[in-house]
Amino acid sequence: MSEHSGSMTVMLVAGARPNFMKIAPVQKALHKAGHRTVIVHTGQHYDDRMSASFFRDLDIREPDHHLGVGSATHAVQTARVMESFEPVLLETRPDWVLVPGDVNSTIACALVCVKLKEETGTRLAHLEAGLRSNDWRMPEEVNRVLTDRCSDLLLIPSQDAADNLAAEGIDQSRVVFIGNVMIDTLLDRLPAAQELGVPAQMGLSPGRFVVATLHRPSNVDDREKLKTCLAGFAAIAQDHPVVLPLHPRTRKRIEAFGLGDSLAPLRVTEPLGYIEMLSLVDAAAAVLTDSGGVQEETTALGVPCVTLREQTERPITIEQGTNRLAPWPLTVAGIREAHDAAIRQGRVSAGECSPEGWDGRAAERAVDALAR
Ligand code: UD1
């Protein structure tokens, strides 16, 4: 513990786009409770639209440390984060390091932290612990399993995560249910998103367009699979506009595979800021995605979602929420069919099918767990 009795120093790690909305509410809740935070940005994502715009939209203060690792192969990216994070941890020696999600920055900082534990006394907490796709080919699954194994405190977003961790023999005393911190951010920013009115700015009528996102290596790194997804979106675009904010990885692959023409039927945009994306998704008839976070956001908003993957590490969004898997392997007809079913299902009001603890107070529960 730090000099002030009862006050802790918590180092928050963020590296890639899906991390920023998770650390934002935790940072605020820590400050409110009188604790000190140190923000480390690994620089895994570095473009303004993939990173800085989120800091602005979510009121996250400037990082205290910027590691600037950038893009590289998995080994090089992970190694660079480890190499540059080690001196920062040794210098700061916080009470806790908090790593969110499942990106390469998460496992890299987790490994550094656990290996220095004897020396620094710093404990490791994993935010969004216990999710499992059971698909070991996914880099994120490897990151999730190993980060959980290294962590002193596992903060879980849904009860299914507790079963996954128990099945791996992880001691239940390390596991604390807090709910979903991403939904804290969503509920906080929803009024601003609705006021922004991105659909109207784009000439789209609420409930009469679809939003699609695509970036998983398993969908975009193979030419035929990527072509199938884009053709599926084009088939849907015959009914209503399909907006596709294009991830940099996907844009690069489309160019490399010569698939530029497949984008013609779609409303392609640059990656959107957090509030812009929320404004669009909230007013969509349905969303097609291979993102993890979007599956949760659509469930919280009550918007039907089709997940373009073989399985999901977020099954609660299917059991309780608005999510469904497209038939696997993906085909144009299968994507179309799953979209039609989602449209028939229709939307429900925000919060109507939200799982327990997706209530805007998950970050407060995270702080309580760290302080205990
Ligand atoms: C990473 C995460 C993934 C997460 C996704 C969200 C891992 C293993 N994967 O995948 O879990 O869902 O982020 O976006 O950590 N690029 C840019 N600008 C940027 C960032 C990336 O142009 O700001 C380009 C890179 O040059 C690279 C590609 O996008 O070619 C992929 O970036 P990378 O961070 O390696 O993985 P993502 O596919 O984004």
XYZ file of C-alpha atoms and ligand atoms in Angstrom:
411
model
C 0.000 0.000 0.000
C 1.081 3.594 -0.644
C 1.991 6.151 2.043
C -1.622 7.292 2.565
C -3.286 4.608 4.616
C -5.941 2.805 2.621
C -4.972 4.493 -0.609
C -3.541 2.372 -3.432
C -1.538 3.023 -6.567
C -3.009 1.160 -9.527
C -1.231 0.971 -12.869
C -3.728 0.732 -15.721
C -2.444 -0.800 -18.955
C -4.052 0.001 -22.302
C -2.717 -0.915 -25.699
C -5.363 -1.439 -28.312
C -8.758 0.002 -29.200
C -10.911 -2.452 -27.194
C -8.963 -1.627 -24.000
C -9.746 2.066 -23.783
C -13.467 1.783 -22.974
C -12.589 -0.714 -20.233
C -10.005 1.362 -18.383
C -11.943 4.665 -18.619
C -14.561 3.913 -15.929
C -12.034 2.163 -13.671
C -9.746 5.189 -13.760
C -12.640 7.445 -12.772
C -13.848 5.134 -10.001
C -10.314 4.866 -8.575
C -9.955 8.640 -8.473
C -13.359 9.064 -6.873
C -12.302 6.645 -4.129
C -9.055 8.597 -3.529
C -6.604 6.173 -5.132
C -3.706 7.033 -7.413
C -3.588 5.794 -11.017
C -0.684 5.466 -13.422
C -1.712 4.999 -17.062
C 0.559 3.050 -19.413
C -0.249 3.114 -23.145
C 1.747 0.435 -24.926
C 1.171 1.975 -28.369
C -0.059 -1.300 -29.931
C -2.681 0.907 -31.614
C -1.318 4.313 -32.552
C -3.466 5.964 -35.249
C -5.586 8.874 -34.047
C -8.753 6.997 -35.058
C -7.684 3.762 -33.309
C -6.363 5.398 -30.144
C -6.206 9.153 -29.369
C -9.820 9.784 -30.425
C -10.882 7.299 -27.717
C -8.916 9.169 -25.059
C -10.798 12.335 -26.058
C -14.243 10.722 -26.335
C -13.874 8.890 -23.037
C -12.128 11.649 -21.047
C -9.135 9.465 -20.240
C -6.222 11.615 -19.184
C -2.908 11.592 -21.039
C -0.971 8.378 -20.350
C 1.875 8.737 -17.852
C 3.973 6.358 -19.932
C 3.820 5.815 -23.664
C 5.730 2.723 -24.776
C 5.238 3.324 -28.522
C 5.631 -0.311 -29.596
C 3.540 -0.096 -32.812
C 2.650 -2.977 -35.134
C 4.805 -6.061 -35.664
C 4.543 -9.843 -35.630
C 3.034 -11.351 -32.472
C 6.423 -12.288 -31.042
C 8.035 -8.946 -31.780
C 5.052 -6.893 -30.592
C 4.750 -8.901 -27.365
C 8.494 -8.787 -26.752
C 8.675 -5.036 -27.349
C 5.903 -4.416 -24.823
C 7.667 -6.623 -22.268
C 11.015 -4.956 -22.795
C 9.680 -1.431 -22.442
C 7.187 -2.178 -19.664
C 9.723 -3.770 -17.297
C 11.619 -0.556 -16.388
C 8.338 1.327 -15.939
C 7.092 -1.284 -13.489
C 10.408 -1.407 -11.615
C 10.433 2.363 -11.280
C 6.782 2.731 -10.213
C 6.198 -0.400 -8.081
C 2.447 0.101 -7.830
C 0.231 -1.929 -5.512
C -1.593 -3.326 -8.524
C -1.197 -3.644 -12.270
C -4.572 -3.921 -13.983
C -4.588 -5.442 -17.491
C -7.828 -5.466 -19.512
C -9.088 -7.856 -22.177
C -7.124 -10.190 -24.411
C -4.778 -8.285 -26.699
C -1.029 -8.823 -27.015
C -0.343 -5.906 -24.655
C -2.422 -7.671 -21.973
C -0.357 -10.860 -21.850
C 2.933 -8.999 -22.319
C 2.399 -6.796 -19.240
C 0.945 -9.707 -17.273
C 4.096 -11.759 -17.842
C 6.382 -8.916 -16.772
C 4.310 -8.302 -13.665
C 4.174 -11.918 -12.489
C 7.915 -12.434 -13.057
C 8.781 -9.366 -10.996
C 6.294 -10.050 -8.221
C 8.874 -11.171 -5.652
C 10.927 -8.067 -6.301
C 8.196 -5.420 -6.590
C 5.383 -6.861 -4.471
C 3.008 -5.685 -7.207
C -0.057 -7.822 -7.713
C -1.773 -8.441 -11.035
C -5.501 -8.041 -11.726
C -7.166 -9.123 -14.978
C -10.183 -7.110 -16.032
C -12.593 -9.201 -18.150
C -11.187 -12.495 -16.892
C -12.565 -15.971 -17.547
C -13.961 -15.569 -21.087
C -13.247 -18.581 -23.307
C -13.892 -19.328 -26.970
C -12.179 -22.713 -26.539
C -10.531 -22.013 -29.896
C -6.805 -22.204 -29.315
C -6.127 -20.930 -32.864
C -7.283 -17.461 -31.795
C -4.399 -15.294 -30.544
C -6.845 -13.681 -28.100
C -7.722 -17.071 -26.550
C -4.053 -17.769 -25.835
C -3.752 -14.292 -24.293
C -6.873 -14.793 -22.147
C -5.910 -18.206 -20.736
C -2.314 -17.245 -19.935
C -3.230 -13.870 -18.427
C -5.771 -15.530 -16.132
C -3.178 -18.079 -15.062
C -0.768 -15.263 -14.084
C -3.296 -13.076 -12.230
C -3.784 -12.670 -8.479
C -7.263 -11.227 -8.962
C -9.658 -12.237 -11.734
C -12.446 -9.718 -12.282
C -15.201 -11.449 -14.243
C -17.955 -9.825 -16.336
C -20.499 -12.669 -16.295
C -21.166 -15.835 -14.299
C -20.166 -18.206 -17.126
C -16.597 -16.962 -16.642
C -16.578 -18.426 -13.110
C -17.382 -21.881 -14.525
C -14.612 -21.577 -17.120
C -12.067 -20.684 -14.450
C -13.242 -23.430 -12.091
C -12.836 -25.951 -14.946
C -9.198 -24.840 -15.285
C -8.598 -25.388 -11.582
C -8.248 -21.700 -10.733
C -8.865 -21.070 -7.049
C -12.260 -19.408 -6.606
C -10.843 -17.125 -3.913
C -9.047 -15.203 -6.696
C -12.260 -14.704 -8.714
C -14.592 -11.723 -8.167
C -17.728 -11.033 -10.176
C -17.937 -7.335 -11.022
C -20.081 -7.216 -14.189
C -19.158 -5.503 -17.421
C -17.079 -2.306 -17.271
C -17.582 -1.697 -21.009
C -21.260 -1.207 -20.304
C -20.385 1.434 -17.666
C -18.824 3.400 -20.516
C -21.697 2.706 -22.892
C -24.378 3.883 -20.463
C -22.333 6.953 -19.601
C -21.842 7.983 -23.261
C -25.223 6.938 -24.725
C -26.944 10.335 -24.270
C -24.039 12.101 -26.027
C -24.132 9.495 -28.816
C -27.870 9.930 -29.317
C -27.462 13.688 -29.397
C -24.653 13.471 -31.963
C -27.039 11.916 -34.513
C -24.511 10.244 -36.822
C -27.216 8.404 -38.846
C -28.887 11.703 -39.792
C -25.496 13.194 -40.723
C -24.983 10.228 -43.059
C -28.494 10.492 -44.521
C -29.595 7.210 -42.886
C -33.038 6.634 -41.304
C -33.025 5.073 -37.812
C -33.819 1.352 -37.944
C -33.328 1.222 -41.720
C -29.627 0.440 -42.044
C -27.132 -2.176 -40.921
C -23.664 -1.704 -39.404
C -20.912 -4.233 -40.177
C -17.419 -4.617 -38.703
C -14.730 -7.105 -39.692
C -11.126 -7.495 -38.529
C -10.454 -11.004 -37.128
C -7.413 -12.605 -38.753
C -9.532 -15.768 -39.325
C -11.949 -13.752 -41.506
C -9.717 -11.195 -43.175
C -6.299 -12.834 -43.650
C -7.660 -15.405 -46.143
C -8.766 -14.060 -49.533
C -11.742 -16.404 -50.053
C -13.118 -15.868 -46.548
C -12.806 -12.106 -46.800
C -14.478 -12.171 -50.215
C -17.367 -14.216 -48.798
C -17.951 -11.757 -45.934
C -17.925 -8.753 -48.262
C -20.272 -10.529 -50.711
C -22.597 -11.319 -47.786
C -22.685 -7.629 -46.861
C -23.335 -6.734 -50.517
C -26.307 -9.135 -50.602
C -27.754 -7.383 -47.533
C -27.098 -3.974 -49.111
C -29.772 -4.832 -51.704
C -32.328 -4.384 -48.855
C -30.872 -1.459 -46.912
C -27.629 0.482 -46.601
C -24.723 -1.376 -44.953
C -22.198 0.877 -43.183
C -18.722 -0.653 -42.868
C -16.196 1.282 -40.743
C -13.020 -0.287 -42.051
C -10.356 -1.560 -39.639
C -6.781 -0.858 -40.846
C -5.953 -4.582 -40.944
C -8.987 -5.255 -43.156
C -8.265 -2.302 -45.435
C -4.722 -3.580 -45.994
C -5.939 -7.092 -46.813
C -8.612 -5.831 -49.236
C -5.949 -3.880 -51.091
C -3.446 -6.760 -51.079
C -6.065 -9.274 -52.330
C -7.368 -6.905 -55.027
C -10.895 -6.948 -53.556
C -11.497 -3.188 -53.756
C -14.490 -3.626 -56.077
C -16.326 -5.653 -53.403
C -16.680 -2.440 -51.383
C -18.708 -0.614 -54.058
C -22.176 -1.627 -52.739
C -21.257 -0.652 -49.140
C -21.036 2.634 -47.237
C -17.374 2.395 -46.248
C -15.983 4.773 -43.602
C -12.718 5.207 -41.737
C -12.642 3.600 -38.247
C -15.180 5.582 -36.185
C -14.681 7.263 -32.845
C -16.376 5.735 -29.790
C -19.315 8.138 -29.625
C -19.811 8.085 -33.417
C -19.901 4.285 -33.468
C -22.296 4.141 -30.528
C -24.582 6.661 -32.234
C -24.676 4.471 -35.335
C -25.060 1.088 -33.622
C -27.809 2.366 -31.322
C -29.950 3.329 -34.347
C -29.142 0.288 -36.533
C -31.680 -2.369 -37.555
C -28.973 -4.975 -36.962
C -25.207 -5.329 -36.638
C -22.931 -7.912 -38.272
C -19.564 -8.256 -36.573
C -16.600 -10.398 -35.626
C -15.664 -8.094 -32.728
C -16.025 -9.223 -29.114
C -17.023 -5.861 -27.679
C -19.698 -5.154 -30.274
C -21.493 -8.404 -29.328
C -21.798 -7.044 -25.783
C -22.695 -3.494 -26.775
C -25.561 -4.656 -29.017
C -26.937 -6.846 -26.197
C -26.877 -3.857 -23.828
C -28.599 -1.674 -26.453
C -31.143 -4.355 -27.432
C -30.015 -4.267 -31.079
C -29.952 -7.638 -32.915
C -26.440 -8.854 -33.696
C -25.030 -11.512 -36.035
C -21.570 -12.744 -35.073
C -19.417 -13.826 -37.993
C -17.409 -16.430 -36.114
C -17.492 -20.153 -35.432
C -18.008 -19.615 -31.708
C -17.995 -16.824 -29.166
C -16.237 -16.332 -25.833
C -19.320 -14.300 -24.867
C -22.092 -16.958 -24.975
C -24.226 -14.962 -22.540
C -24.931 -12.516 -25.392
C -26.631 -15.404 -27.221
C -28.336 -17.044 -24.226
C -29.687 -13.836 -22.707
C -28.930 -11.133 -25.223
C -29.591 -10.257 -28.852
C -26.670 -12.108 -30.436
C -26.631 -15.129 -32.789
C -23.865 -16.927 -34.696
C -23.991 -16.997 -38.489
C -23.997 -20.587 -39.849
C -20.436 -21.923 -40.069
C -18.466 -22.082 -42.326
C -19.548 -18.647 -43.514
C -21.316 -18.492 -46.888
C -23.064 -15.608 -48.613
C -26.430 -17.372 -48.189
C -25.700 -18.144 -44.520
C -24.787 -14.531 -43.700
C -27.928 -13.344 -45.502
C -30.088 -15.910 -43.655
C -28.690 -14.940 -40.229
C -29.225 -11.247 -41.035
C -32.855 -11.906 -42.059
C -33.467 -13.819 -38.808
C -31.953 -10.947 -36.802
C -34.195 -8.422 -38.564
C -37.282 -10.600 -37.889
C -36.257 -10.843 -34.230
C -36.258 -7.025 -34.067
C -34.861 -4.843 -31.332
C -35.827 -4.531 -27.670
C -35.268 -1.556 -25.401
C -31.820 -0.819 -24.025
C -31.171 -2.803 -20.843
C -34.145 -5.142 -21.384
C -32.010 -8.242 -21.852
C -28.791 -7.099 -20.165
C -27.065 -9.768 -18.058
C -26.573 -9.269 -14.324
C -23.978 -6.610 -13.499
C -24.176 -4.836 -16.865
C -25.607 -1.917 -14.970
C -23.081 0.931 -15.103
C -21.514 0.119 -11.715
C -18.968 -2.547 -12.610
C -15.975 -0.218 -12.179
C -17.042 0.629 -8.608
C -17.146 -3.093 -7.848
C -13.698 -3.486 -9.442
C -12.289 -0.809 -7.133
C -13.875 -2.471 -4.096
C -12.289 -5.783 -5.084
C -8.838 -4.189 -5.519
C -9.113 -2.378 -2.187
C -10.111 -5.538 -0.316
C -5.891 -6.224 -32.159
C -6.148 -7.335 -31.138
C -7.593 -7.805 -31.249
C -8.555 -6.645 -31.150
C -8.196 -5.609 -32.204
C -9.112 -4.411 -32.159
C -4.233 -8.800 -30.590
C -3.631 -10.120 -30.814
N -5.285 -8.492 -31.362
O -5.992 -6.810 -33.461
O -7.850 -8.715 -30.201
O -9.870 -7.118 -31.360
O -6.842 -5.190 -31.980
O -8.769 -3.478 -33.123
O -3.763 -8.053 -29.755
N -2.839 -0.800 -37.559
C -2.854 0.497 -38.009
N -3.061 1.481 -37.086
C -3.261 1.232 -35.774
C -3.254 -0.100 -35.334
C -3.046 -1.113 -36.237
O -2.687 0.767 -39.179
O -3.443 2.187 -34.997
C -2.602 -1.894 -38.516
C -1.238 -2.511 -38.289
O -0.282 -1.979 -39.119
C -1.462 -3.963 -38.564
C -2.941 -4.174 -38.406
O -3.549 -2.909 -38.305
O -1.118 -4.282 -39.886
C -3.238 -5.037 -37.225
O -2.934 -4.394 -35.966
P -2.653 -5.269 -34.622
O -2.659 -4.426 -33.436
O -1.496 -6.128 -34.865
O -3.863 -6.266 -34.521
P -5.415 -6.040 -34.739
O -5.795 -6.831 -35.922
O -5.800 -4.599 -34.687
